[in-house]
mmCIF file of C-alpha atoms and ligand atoms in Angstrom:
data_model
loop_
_atom_site.group_PDB
_atom_site.id
_atom_site.type_symbol
_atom_site.label_atom_id
_atom_site.label_comp_id
_atom_site.label_asym_id
_atom_site.label_seq_id
_atom_site.Cartn_x
_atom_site.Cartn_y
_atom_site.Cartn_z
ATOM 1 C CA MET A 254 -49.610 12.092 -9.775
ATOM 2 C CA ILE A 255 -50.579 13.026 -6.223
ATOM 3 C CA SER A 256 -48.622 11.443 -3.360
ATOM 4 C CA LYS A 257 -50.642 9.216 -1.017
ATOM 5 C CA ALA A 258 -50.177 8.563 2.695
ATOM 6 C CA LEU A 259 -51.929 6.104 4.991
ATOM 7 C CA THR A 260 -52.483 6.459 8.726
ATOM 8 C CA ILE A 261 -53.272 3.389 10.841
ATOM 9 C CA ALA A 262 -54.483 4.857 14.115
ATOM 10 C CA GLY A 263 -57.299 5.632 16.525
ATOM 11 C CA SER A 264 -60.034 8.225 16.140
ATOM 12 C CA ASP A 265 -60.074 11.271 18.448
ATOM 13 C CA SER A 266 -63.636 12.622 18.516
ATOM 14 C CA GLY A 267 -62.222 16.007 19.588
ATOM 15 C CA GLY A 268 -60.245 16.219 16.334
ATOM 16 C CA GLY A 269 -56.868 17.224 17.797
ATOM 17 C CA ALA A 270 -54.984 13.911 17.760
ATOM 18 C CA GLY A 271 -55.211 10.474 16.138
ATOM 19 C CA ILE A 272 -56.648 9.901 12.673
ATOM 20 C CA GLN A 273 -58.145 13.390 12.541
ATOM 21 C CA ALA A 274 -54.816 15.149 13.218
ATOM 22 C CA ASP A 275 -53.083 12.896 10.707
ATOM 23 C CA LEU A 276 -55.550 13.505 7.862
ATOM 24 C CA LYS A 277 -55.585 17.259 8.484
ATOM 25 C CA THR A 278 -51.791 17.302 8.370
ATOM 26 C CA PHE A 279 -51.636 15.216 5.167
ATOM 27 C CA GLN A 280 -54.119 17.587 3.532
ATOM 28 C CA GLU A 281 -52.213 20.702 4.604
ATOM 29 C CA LEU A 282 -49.016 19.230 3.137
ATOM 30 C CA SER A 283 -50.781 18.448 -0.187
ATOM 31 C CA VAL A 284 -50.808 14.675 0.238
ATOM 32 C CA TYR A 285 -53.845 12.459 -0.367
ATOM 33 C CA GLY A 286 -54.778 10.929 2.994
ATOM 34 C CA MET A 287 -56.159 7.455 3.712
ATOM 35 C CA SER A 288 -56.985 5.856 7.061
ATOM 36 C CA VAL A 289 -57.360 2.509 8.786
ATOM 37 C CA LEU A 290 -59.192 2.919 12.080
ATOM 38 C CA THR A 291 -57.911 0.766 14.971
ATOM 39 C CA ALA A 292 -59.998 2.209 17.799
ATOM 40 C CA VAL A 293 -62.646 4.795 18.507
ATOM 41 C CA THR A 294 -61.990 7.106 21.438
ATOM 42 C CA ALA A 295 -64.496 9.415 23.038
ATOM 43 C CA GLN A 296 -62.138 12.292 23.707
ATOM 44 C CA ASN A 297 -62.031 16.064 24.055
ATOM 45 C CA THR A 298 -59.618 18.676 25.371
ATOM 46 C CA LEU A 299 -60.360 17.556 28.947
ATOM 47 C CA GLY A 300 -59.266 13.953 28.428
ATOM 48 C CA VAL A 301 -60.289 10.540 27.172
ATOM 49 C CA GLN A 302 -63.764 9.446 28.256
ATOM 50 C CA GLY A 303 -63.865 6.081 26.449
ATOM 51 C CA VAL A 304 -61.761 3.685 24.350
ATOM 52 C CA TYR A 305 -63.367 1.157 21.981
ATOM 53 C CA PRO A 306 -61.031 -1.046 19.910
ATOM 54 C CA VAL A 307 -62.261 -1.881 16.418
ATOM 55 C CA THR A 308 -62.704 -5.620 15.682
ATOM 56 C CA LEU A 309 -59.729 -7.447 14.166
ATOM 57 C CA GLU A 310 -61.915 -8.402 11.206
ATOM 58 C CA ALA A 311 -62.725 -4.757 10.476
ATOM 59 C CA ILE A 312 -59.059 -3.747 10.772
ATOM 60 C CA ASN A 313 -57.993 -6.569 8.445
ATOM 61 C CA GLN A 314 -60.603 -5.605 5.898
ATOM 62 C CA GLN A 315 -59.649 -1.930 5.929
ATOM 63 C CA LEU A 316 -55.981 -2.847 5.389
ATOM 64 C CA ASP A 317 -56.930 -5.109 2.475
ATOM 65 C CA SER A 318 -59.168 -2.443 0.946
ATOM 66 C CA ILE A 319 -56.189 -0.087 0.838
ATOM 67 C CA GLY A 320 -53.686 -2.773 -0.182
ATOM 68 C CA LEU A 321 -55.743 -4.123 -3.056
ATOM 69 C CA ASP A 322 -56.355 -0.746 -4.660
ATOM 70 C CA LEU A 323 -54.580 2.336 -3.320
ATOM 71 C CA GLN A 324 -50.866 1.803 -2.742
ATOM 72 C CA PRO A 325 -49.627 4.355 -0.173
ATOM 73 C CA ASP A 326 -46.282 6.102 -0.749
ATOM 74 C CA ALA A 327 -45.775 6.290 3.013
ATOM 75 C CA VAL A 328 -47.535 4.825 6.051
ATOM 76 C CA LYS A 329 -47.711 5.840 9.701
ATOM 77 C CA THR A 330 -48.991 4.030 12.755
ATOM 78 C CA GLY A 331 -50.391 5.725 15.844
ATOM 79 C CA MET A 332 -52.678 4.234 18.506
ATOM 80 C CA LEU A 333 -52.691 0.435 18.075
ATOM 81 C CA PHE A 334 -54.038 -0.461 21.542
ATOM 82 C CA ASN A 335 -53.210 -4.195 21.811
ATOM 83 C CA SER A 336 -50.922 -7.008 20.642
ATOM 84 C CA ASP A 337 -53.443 -8.565 18.243
ATOM 85 C CA ILE A 338 -53.872 -5.287 16.381
ATOM 86 C CA ILE A 339 -50.088 -4.797 16.228
ATOM 87 C CA ARG A 340 -49.622 -8.272 14.756
ATOM 88 C CA ILE A 341 -52.275 -7.802 12.059
ATOM 89 C CA VAL A 342 -50.899 -4.393 11.101
ATOM 90 C CA ALA A 343 -47.306 -5.684 10.911
ATOM 91 C CA ASP A 344 -48.370 -8.700 8.819
ATOM 92 C CA LYS A 345 -50.269 -6.571 6.308
ATOM 93 C CA ILE A 346 -47.465 -4.013 6.024
ATOM 94 C CA LYS A 347 -45.120 -6.871 5.108
ATOM 95 C CA TYR A 348 -47.660 -8.586 2.830
ATOM 96 C CA TYR A 349 -48.315 -5.466 0.761
ATOM 97 C CA GLY A 350 -44.660 -4.400 0.844
ATOM 98 C CA TRP A 351 -45.461 -0.932 2.196
ATOM 99 C CA SER A 352 -42.333 1.130 2.727
ATOM 100 C CA ASN A 353 -41.579 4.531 4.237
ATOM 101 C CA LEU A 354 -43.108 3.391 7.522
ATOM 102 C CA VAL A 355 -43.236 5.912 10.375
ATOM 103 C CA ILE A 356 -44.050 4.489 13.799
ATOM 104 C CA ASP A 357 -45.372 6.851 16.427
ATOM 105 C CA PRO A 358 -45.384 4.471 19.408
ATOM 106 C CA VAL A 359 -48.444 6.055 21.056
ATOM 107 C CA MET A 360 -48.902 4.645 24.573
ATOM 108 C CA VAL A 361 -50.556 7.112 26.939
ATOM 109 C CA ALA A 362 -52.598 10.272 26.255
ATOM 110 C CA LYS A 363 -51.496 13.492 27.981
ATOM 111 C CA GLY A 364 -54.269 13.073 30.563
ATOM 112 C CA GLY A 365 -52.948 9.617 31.515
ATOM 113 C CA SER A 366 -55.361 7.322 29.624
ATOM 114 C CA THR A 367 -53.948 4.104 28.206
ATOM 115 C CA LEU A 368 -53.790 4.000 24.406
ATOM 116 C CA LEU A 369 -51.516 0.922 24.238
ATOM 117 C CA LEU A 370 -51.794 -1.866 26.796
ATOM 118 C CA GLN A 371 -48.485 -2.295 28.664
ATOM 119 C CA VAL A 372 -48.355 -5.982 27.731
ATOM 120 C CA ALA A 373 -48.355 -4.959 24.059
ATOM 121 C CA VAL A 374 -45.114 -2.965 24.231
ATOM 122 C CA GLN A 375 -43.080 -6.117 23.552
ATOM 123 C CA SER A 376 -45.200 -6.854 20.434
ATOM 124 C CA LEU A 377 -44.494 -3.368 19.153
ATOM 125 C CA ILE A 378 -40.770 -3.998 19.656
ATOM 126 C CA SER A 379 -40.813 -7.474 18.077
ATOM 127 C CA HIS A 380 -43.203 -6.955 15.167
ATOM 128 C CA LEU A 381 -43.241 -3.279 14.182
ATOM 129 C CA LEU A 382 -39.915 -1.649 15.026
ATOM 130 C CA PRO A 383 -37.981 -3.935 12.628
ATOM 131 C CA LEU A 384 -40.168 -2.569 9.773
ATOM 132 C CA ALA A 385 -39.750 1.107 10.628
ATOM 133 C CA LEU A 386 -37.972 3.705 8.572
ATOM 134 C CA VAL A 387 -38.553 6.286 11.320
ATOM 135 C CA THR A 388 -39.748 5.845 14.919
ATOM 136 C CA THR A 389 -40.799 8.931 16.880
ATOM 137 C CA PRO A 390 -41.094 8.176 20.613
ATOM 138 C CA ASN A 391 -41.549 10.882 23.215
ATOM 139 C CA ILE A 392 -39.454 10.536 26.382
ATOM 140 C CA PRO A 393 -41.897 8.338 28.396
ATOM 141 C CA GLU A 394 -42.421 6.086 25.345
ATOM 142 C CA ALA A 395 -38.661 5.720 24.855
ATOM 143 C CA GLU A 396 -38.385 4.820 28.548
ATOM 144 C CA MET A 397 -41.047 2.115 28.160
ATOM 145 C CA ILE A 398 -39.381 0.675 25.056
ATOM 146 C CA THR A 399 -35.842 0.675 26.433
ATOM 147 C CA LYS A 400 -36.727 0.079 30.110
ATOM 148 C CA MET A 401 -34.329 2.867 31.112
ATOM 149 C CA THR A 402 -34.792 6.224 32.824
ATOM 150 C CA ILE A 403 -34.077 9.193 30.571
ATOM 151 C CA SER A 404 -33.142 12.567 32.056
ATOM 152 C CA THR A 405 -29.968 13.713 30.289
ATOM 153 C CA ILE A 406 -29.079 14.143 26.605
ATOM 154 C CA GLU A 407 -26.549 11.316 27.004
ATOM 155 C CA GLU A 408 -29.340 9.011 28.210
ATOM 156 C CA ARG A 409 -31.472 10.080 25.255
ATOM 157 C CA LYS A 410 -28.633 9.195 22.900
ATOM 158 C CA LYS A 411 -28.302 5.799 24.556
ATOM 159 C CA ALA A 412 -32.068 5.164 24.264
ATOM 160 C CA ALA A 413 -32.134 6.245 20.599
ATOM 161 C CA LYS A 414 -29.268 3.835 19.884
ATOM 162 C CA ILE A 415 -31.140 0.968 21.582
ATOM 163 C CA ILE A 416 -34.305 1.683 19.542
ATOM 164 C CA HIS A 417 -32.208 1.850 16.374
ATOM 165 C CA GLY A 418 -30.788 -1.541 17.369
ATOM 166 C CA MET A 419 -34.358 -2.884 17.511
ATOM 167 C CA GLY A 420 -34.598 -2.267 13.760
ATOM 168 C CA SER A 421 -35.800 1.308 13.175
ATOM 169 C CA LYS A 422 -33.466 2.933 10.637
ATOM 170 C CA TYR A 423 -33.991 6.417 12.054
ATOM 171 C CA VAL A 424 -35.098 7.412 15.537
ATOM 172 C CA VAL A 425 -36.413 10.826 16.554
ATOM 173 C CA LEU A 426 -36.579 10.999 20.336
ATOM 174 C CA LYS A 427 -38.854 14.008 20.866
ATOM 175 C CA GLY A 428 -38.142 16.413 23.685
ATOM 176 C CA GLY A 429 -41.552 17.944 24.399
ATOM 177 C CA HIS A 430 -41.796 16.302 27.829
ATOM 178 C CA ASP A 431 -38.495 17.740 29.116
ATOM 179 C CA THR A 432 -39.724 20.991 30.624
ATOM 180 C CA SER A 433 -36.443 21.749 32.403
ATOM 181 C CA THR A 434 -35.214 24.206 29.736
ATOM 182 C CA THR A 435 -36.584 27.082 27.646
ATOM 183 C CA ALA A 436 -35.770 25.135 24.465
ATOM 184 C CA VAL A 437 -37.378 21.967 23.105
ATOM 185 C CA THR A 438 -34.782 19.585 21.735
ATOM 186 C CA ASP A 439 -35.593 16.592 19.555
ATOM 187 C CA LEU A 440 -32.779 14.099 18.990
ATOM 188 C CA LEU A 441 -32.330 12.377 15.620
ATOM 189 C CA TYR A 442 -30.206 9.232 15.334
ATOM 190 C CA ASP A 443 -29.528 7.614 11.951
ATOM 191 C CA GLY A 444 -27.278 4.795 13.115
ATOM 192 C CA HIS A 445 -24.137 6.919 12.685
ATOM 193 C CA GLU A 446 -24.706 10.446 13.944
ATOM 194 C CA TYR A 447 -26.795 12.239 16.526
ATOM 195 C CA THR A 448 -28.410 15.516 15.466
ATOM 196 C CA LEU A 449 -30.089 17.865 17.929
ATOM 197 C CA LEU A 450 -33.099 19.737 16.525
ATOM 198 C CA GLU A 451 -33.768 22.659 18.799
ATOM 199 C CA SER A 452 -36.591 25.190 18.889
ATOM 200 C CA SER A 453 -37.940 27.628 21.436
ATOM 201 C CA ARG A 454 -40.422 26.145 23.912
ATOM 202 C CA ILE A 455 -43.837 27.748 23.461
ATOM 203 C CA GLN A 456 -45.618 28.363 26.745
ATOM 204 C CA THR A 457 -49.122 27.044 26.161
ATOM 205 C CA ARG A 458 -51.450 24.350 27.432
ATOM 206 C CA HIS A 459 -52.729 23.715 23.900
ATOM 207 C CA THR A 460 -50.452 20.854 22.887
ATOM 208 C CA HIS A 461 -52.976 18.065 22.398
ATOM 209 C CA GLY A 462 -51.957 15.960 19.425
ATOM 210 C CA THR A 463 -48.451 17.358 18.943
ATOM 211 C CA GLY A 464 -46.912 13.893 18.507
ATOM 212 C CA CYS A 465 -49.552 12.726 16.010
ATOM 213 C CA THR A 466 -49.289 15.927 13.996
ATOM 214 C CA TYR A 467 -45.494 15.831 13.967
ATOM 215 C CA SER A 468 -45.263 12.181 12.827
ATOM 216 C CA ALA A 469 -47.998 12.750 10.222
ATOM 217 C CA ALA A 470 -45.973 15.646 8.790
ATOM 218 C CA VAL A 471 -42.896 13.390 8.578
ATOM 219 C CA THR A 472 -45.029 10.769 6.780
ATOM 220 C CA ALA A 473 -46.504 13.275 4.329
ATOM 221 C CA GLU A 474 -43.071 14.549 3.350
ATOM 222 C CA LEU A 475 -41.726 10.996 2.908
ATOM 223 C CA ALA A 476 -44.735 10.239 0.688
ATOM 224 C CA LYS A 477 -43.655 13.150 -1.540
ATOM 225 C CA GLY A 478 -40.219 11.558 -1.915
ATOM 226 C CA LYS A 479 -38.363 13.803 0.504
ATOM 227 C CA SER A 480 -35.371 12.413 2.427
ATOM 228 C CA VAL A 481 -35.764 11.593 6.116
ATOM 229 C CA ALA A 482 -33.651 14.634 7.052
ATOM 230 C CA GLU A 483 -35.822 16.936 4.898
ATOM 231 C CA ALA A 484 -39.057 15.374 6.195
ATOM 232 C CA ILE A 485 -37.994 15.879 9.807
ATOM 233 C CA GLN A 486 -37.048 19.497 9.164
ATOM 234 C CA THR A 487 -40.413 20.317 7.581
ATOM 235 C CA ALA A 488 -42.279 18.435 10.332
ATOM 236 C CA LYS A 489 -40.519 20.496 12.990
ATOM 237 C CA ALA A 490 -41.483 23.747 11.236
ATOM 238 C CA PHE A 491 -45.060 22.446 10.822
ATOM 239 C CA ILE A 492 -45.493 21.582 14.512
ATOM 240 C CA GLN A 493 -43.766 24.773 15.706
ATOM 241 C CA ALA A 494 -46.236 26.885 13.682
ATOM 242 C CA ALA A 495 -49.175 24.707 14.794
ATOM 243 C CA ILE A 496 -48.316 25.214 18.481
ATOM 244 C CA GLU A 497 -47.405 28.905 18.157
ATOM 245 C CA ASP A 498 -50.633 29.969 16.390
ATOM 246 C CA GLU A 499 -52.883 28.332 18.957
ATOM 247 C CA LEU A 500 -56.607 28.036 18.281
ATOM 248 C CA GLY A 501 -57.450 28.298 21.969
ATOM 249 C CA ILE A 502 -60.497 26.025 21.760
ATOM 250 C CA GLY A 503 -61.825 23.738 24.500
ATOM 251 C CA ALA A 504 -61.615 24.099 28.258
ATOM 252 C CA GLY A 505 -58.557 21.860 28.661
ATOM 253 C CA HIS A 506 -55.507 20.985 26.556
ATOM 254 C CA GLY A 507 -56.642 22.273 23.177
ATOM 255 C CA PRO A 508 -55.542 21.042 19.749
ATOM 256 C CA THR A 509 -52.740 22.544 17.706
ATOM 257 C CA ASN A 510 -53.492 24.698 14.664
ATOM 258 C CA HIS A 511 -53.163 22.524 11.569
ATOM 259 C CA PHE A 512 -53.743 25.545 9.276
ATOM 260 C CA ALA A 513 -50.837 27.554 10.675
ATOM 261 C CA TYR A 514 -47.931 26.276 8.547
ATOM 262 C CA GLN A 515 -49.718 26.858 5.224
ATOM 263 C CA ASN A 516 -51.259 30.121 6.452
ATOM 264 C CA ARG A 517 -47.751 31.451 7.037
ATOM 265 C CA LEU A 518 -46.574 30.378 3.565
ATOM 266 C CA ARG A 519 -49.629 32.094 2.047
ATOM 267 C CA GLY A 520 -49.303 35.205 4.210
ATOM 268 C CA ILE A 521 -52.635 34.554 5.948
ATOM 269 C CA ASN A 522 -53.020 35.760 9.532
ATOM 270 C CA SER A 523 -54.051 32.722 11.603
ATOM 271 C CA ALA A 524 -55.894 34.889 14.165
ATOM 272 C CA THR A 525 -58.158 36.611 11.628
ATOM 273 C CA ASN A 526 -57.876 34.130 8.720
ATOM 274 C CA GLU A 527 -57.250 37.131 6.421
ATOM 275 C CA GLN A 528 -54.303 38.121 4.224
HETATM 276 N N1 ADP B 730 -44.220 23.535 24.122
HETATM 277 C C1 ADP B 730 -43.641 23.200 22.976
HETATM 278 N N2 ADP B 730 -43.021 24.141 22.229
HETATM 279 C C2 ADP B 730 -42.441 23.835 21.047
HETATM 280 N N3 ADP B 730 -42.422 22.583 20.532
HETATM 281 C C3 ADP B 730 -43.017 21.604 21.234
HETATM 282 C C4 ADP B 730 -43.655 21.843 22.479
HETATM 283 N N4 ADP B 730 -44.187 20.674 22.934
HETATM 284 C C5 ADP B 730 -43.877 19.743 22.015
HETATM 285 N N5 ADP B 730 -43.178 20.286 20.980
HETATM 286 C C6 ADP B 730 -42.719 19.583 19.776
HETATM 287 O O1 ADP B 730 -43.825 18.798 19.325
HETATM 288 C C7 ADP B 730 -43.362 17.523 18.862
HETATM 289 C C8 ADP B 730 -44.030 16.430 19.704
HETATM 290 O O2 ADP B 730 -43.345 16.369 20.924
HETATM 291 P P1 ADP B 730 -43.752 15.650 22.263
HETATM 292 O O3 ADP B 730 -44.669 16.549 23.034
HETATM 293 O O4 ADP B 730 -42.489 15.275 22.942
HETATM 294 O O5 ADP B 730 -44.536 14.366 21.766
HETATM 295 P P2 ADP B 730 -45.933 13.717 22.178
HETATM 296 O O6 ADP B 730 -47.024 14.640 21.727
HETATM 297 O O7 ADP B 730 -45.898 12.425 21.449
HETATM 298 O O8 ADP B 730 -45.922 13.559 23.669
HETATM 299 C C9 ADP B 730 -41.842 17.542 18.970
HETATM 300 O O9 ADP B 730 -41.259 17.917 17.724
HETATM 301 C C10 ADP B 730 -41.587 18.611 20.047
HETATM 302 O O10 ADP B 730 -40.332 19.196 19.880
HETATM 303 C C1 LIG B 731 -56.754 8.495 19.197
HETATM 304 C C2 LIG B 731 -55.531 9.088 19.784
HETATM 305 N N1 LIG B 731 -54.332 8.792 19.268
HETATM 306 C C3 LIG B 731 -53.214 9.313 19.803
HETATM 307 C C4 LIG B 731 -53.274 10.163 20.875
HETATM 308 C C5 LIG B 731 -52.025 10.729 21.493
HETATM 309 O O1 LIG B 731 -51.722 11.851 20.825
HETATM 310 P P1 LIG B 731 -50.411 12.731 21.076
HETATM 311 O O2 LIG B 731 -50.054 13.375 19.804
HETATM 312 O O3 LIG B 731 -49.358 11.918 21.729
HETATM 313 O O4 LIG B 731 -50.946 13.842 22.015
HETATM 314 P P2 LIG B 731 -51.603 13.793 23.449
HETATM 315 O O5 LIG B 731 -52.901 13.102 23.435
HETATM 316 O O6 LIG B 731 -50.583 13.101 24.294
HETATM 317 O O7 LIG B 731 -51.775 15.236 23.738
HETATM 318 C C6 LIG B 731 -54.544 10.487 21.381
HETATM 319 N N2 LIG B 731 -54.686 11.318 22.426
HETATM 320 N N3 LIG B 731 -55.661 9.919 20.834
#
């Protein structure tokens, strides 16, 4: 039987982040994708032009439609925008007993637009983090959650430990925003050990949706029954390929290439789309 994954997130009209990035990633990793839309954004590679939260009634109904029929093997959350949405999502996750929950604590888009109201950060901590199997903050998100400044690896370790203490069984503190080195280092904490996951930093402006794509890949692999360590390893390879084989579309920060990982496995050249 096919594995099924659910994303609870916002729509990116430009297709590089949010629900669109998640569903593309699920599909590429051979997982059946489902979605609950929390907000509609008017967005492209130049930035976010508009944010429209979906009504609480519509969010509730979408969650029930999934819960009453299509049990997901893994679930991820992305843009949740406000405290009311967070509370509804957390309640339904508990009600339906959904496990393998990946929380991407999306707060601000790369261009600076707000995707989670600041007053809602505490709701995320109180209601969602205790349910998480894996939480995947970037550095600014980890700073918002822990209220600390993070510059060194030691500070990252401290922040990951605090987020673990908030209830998330595994924490991946992503290193994309630390541009001080030629490597990109993500830090994994499982409550016992810290593991550094290092890759070469790709010099490109086309990194729109990296966090969504990465956390969706983790979710897809968990849905297939992979361990957290295996899921994180595959997700890192998926995002590395997606950034490396850039599509180069749009006048601003373009999307990553969701075809790239599978293209490589199939021996297809991402530039020409030929074998
Ligand atoms: N320039 C880059 N080169 C290689 N990997 C990157 C680059 N930027 C981000 N990544 C990877 O993409 C994933 C998302 O990272 P990050 O940019 O920190 O998150 P977000 O998109 O949520 O801000 C991480 O696994 C990170 O290591
Ligand atoms: C609808 C929507 N959800 C999430 C994001 C943030 O995506 P992320 O992967 O963190 O990448 P950037 O937008 O920061 O490049 C988004 N922009 N829109």
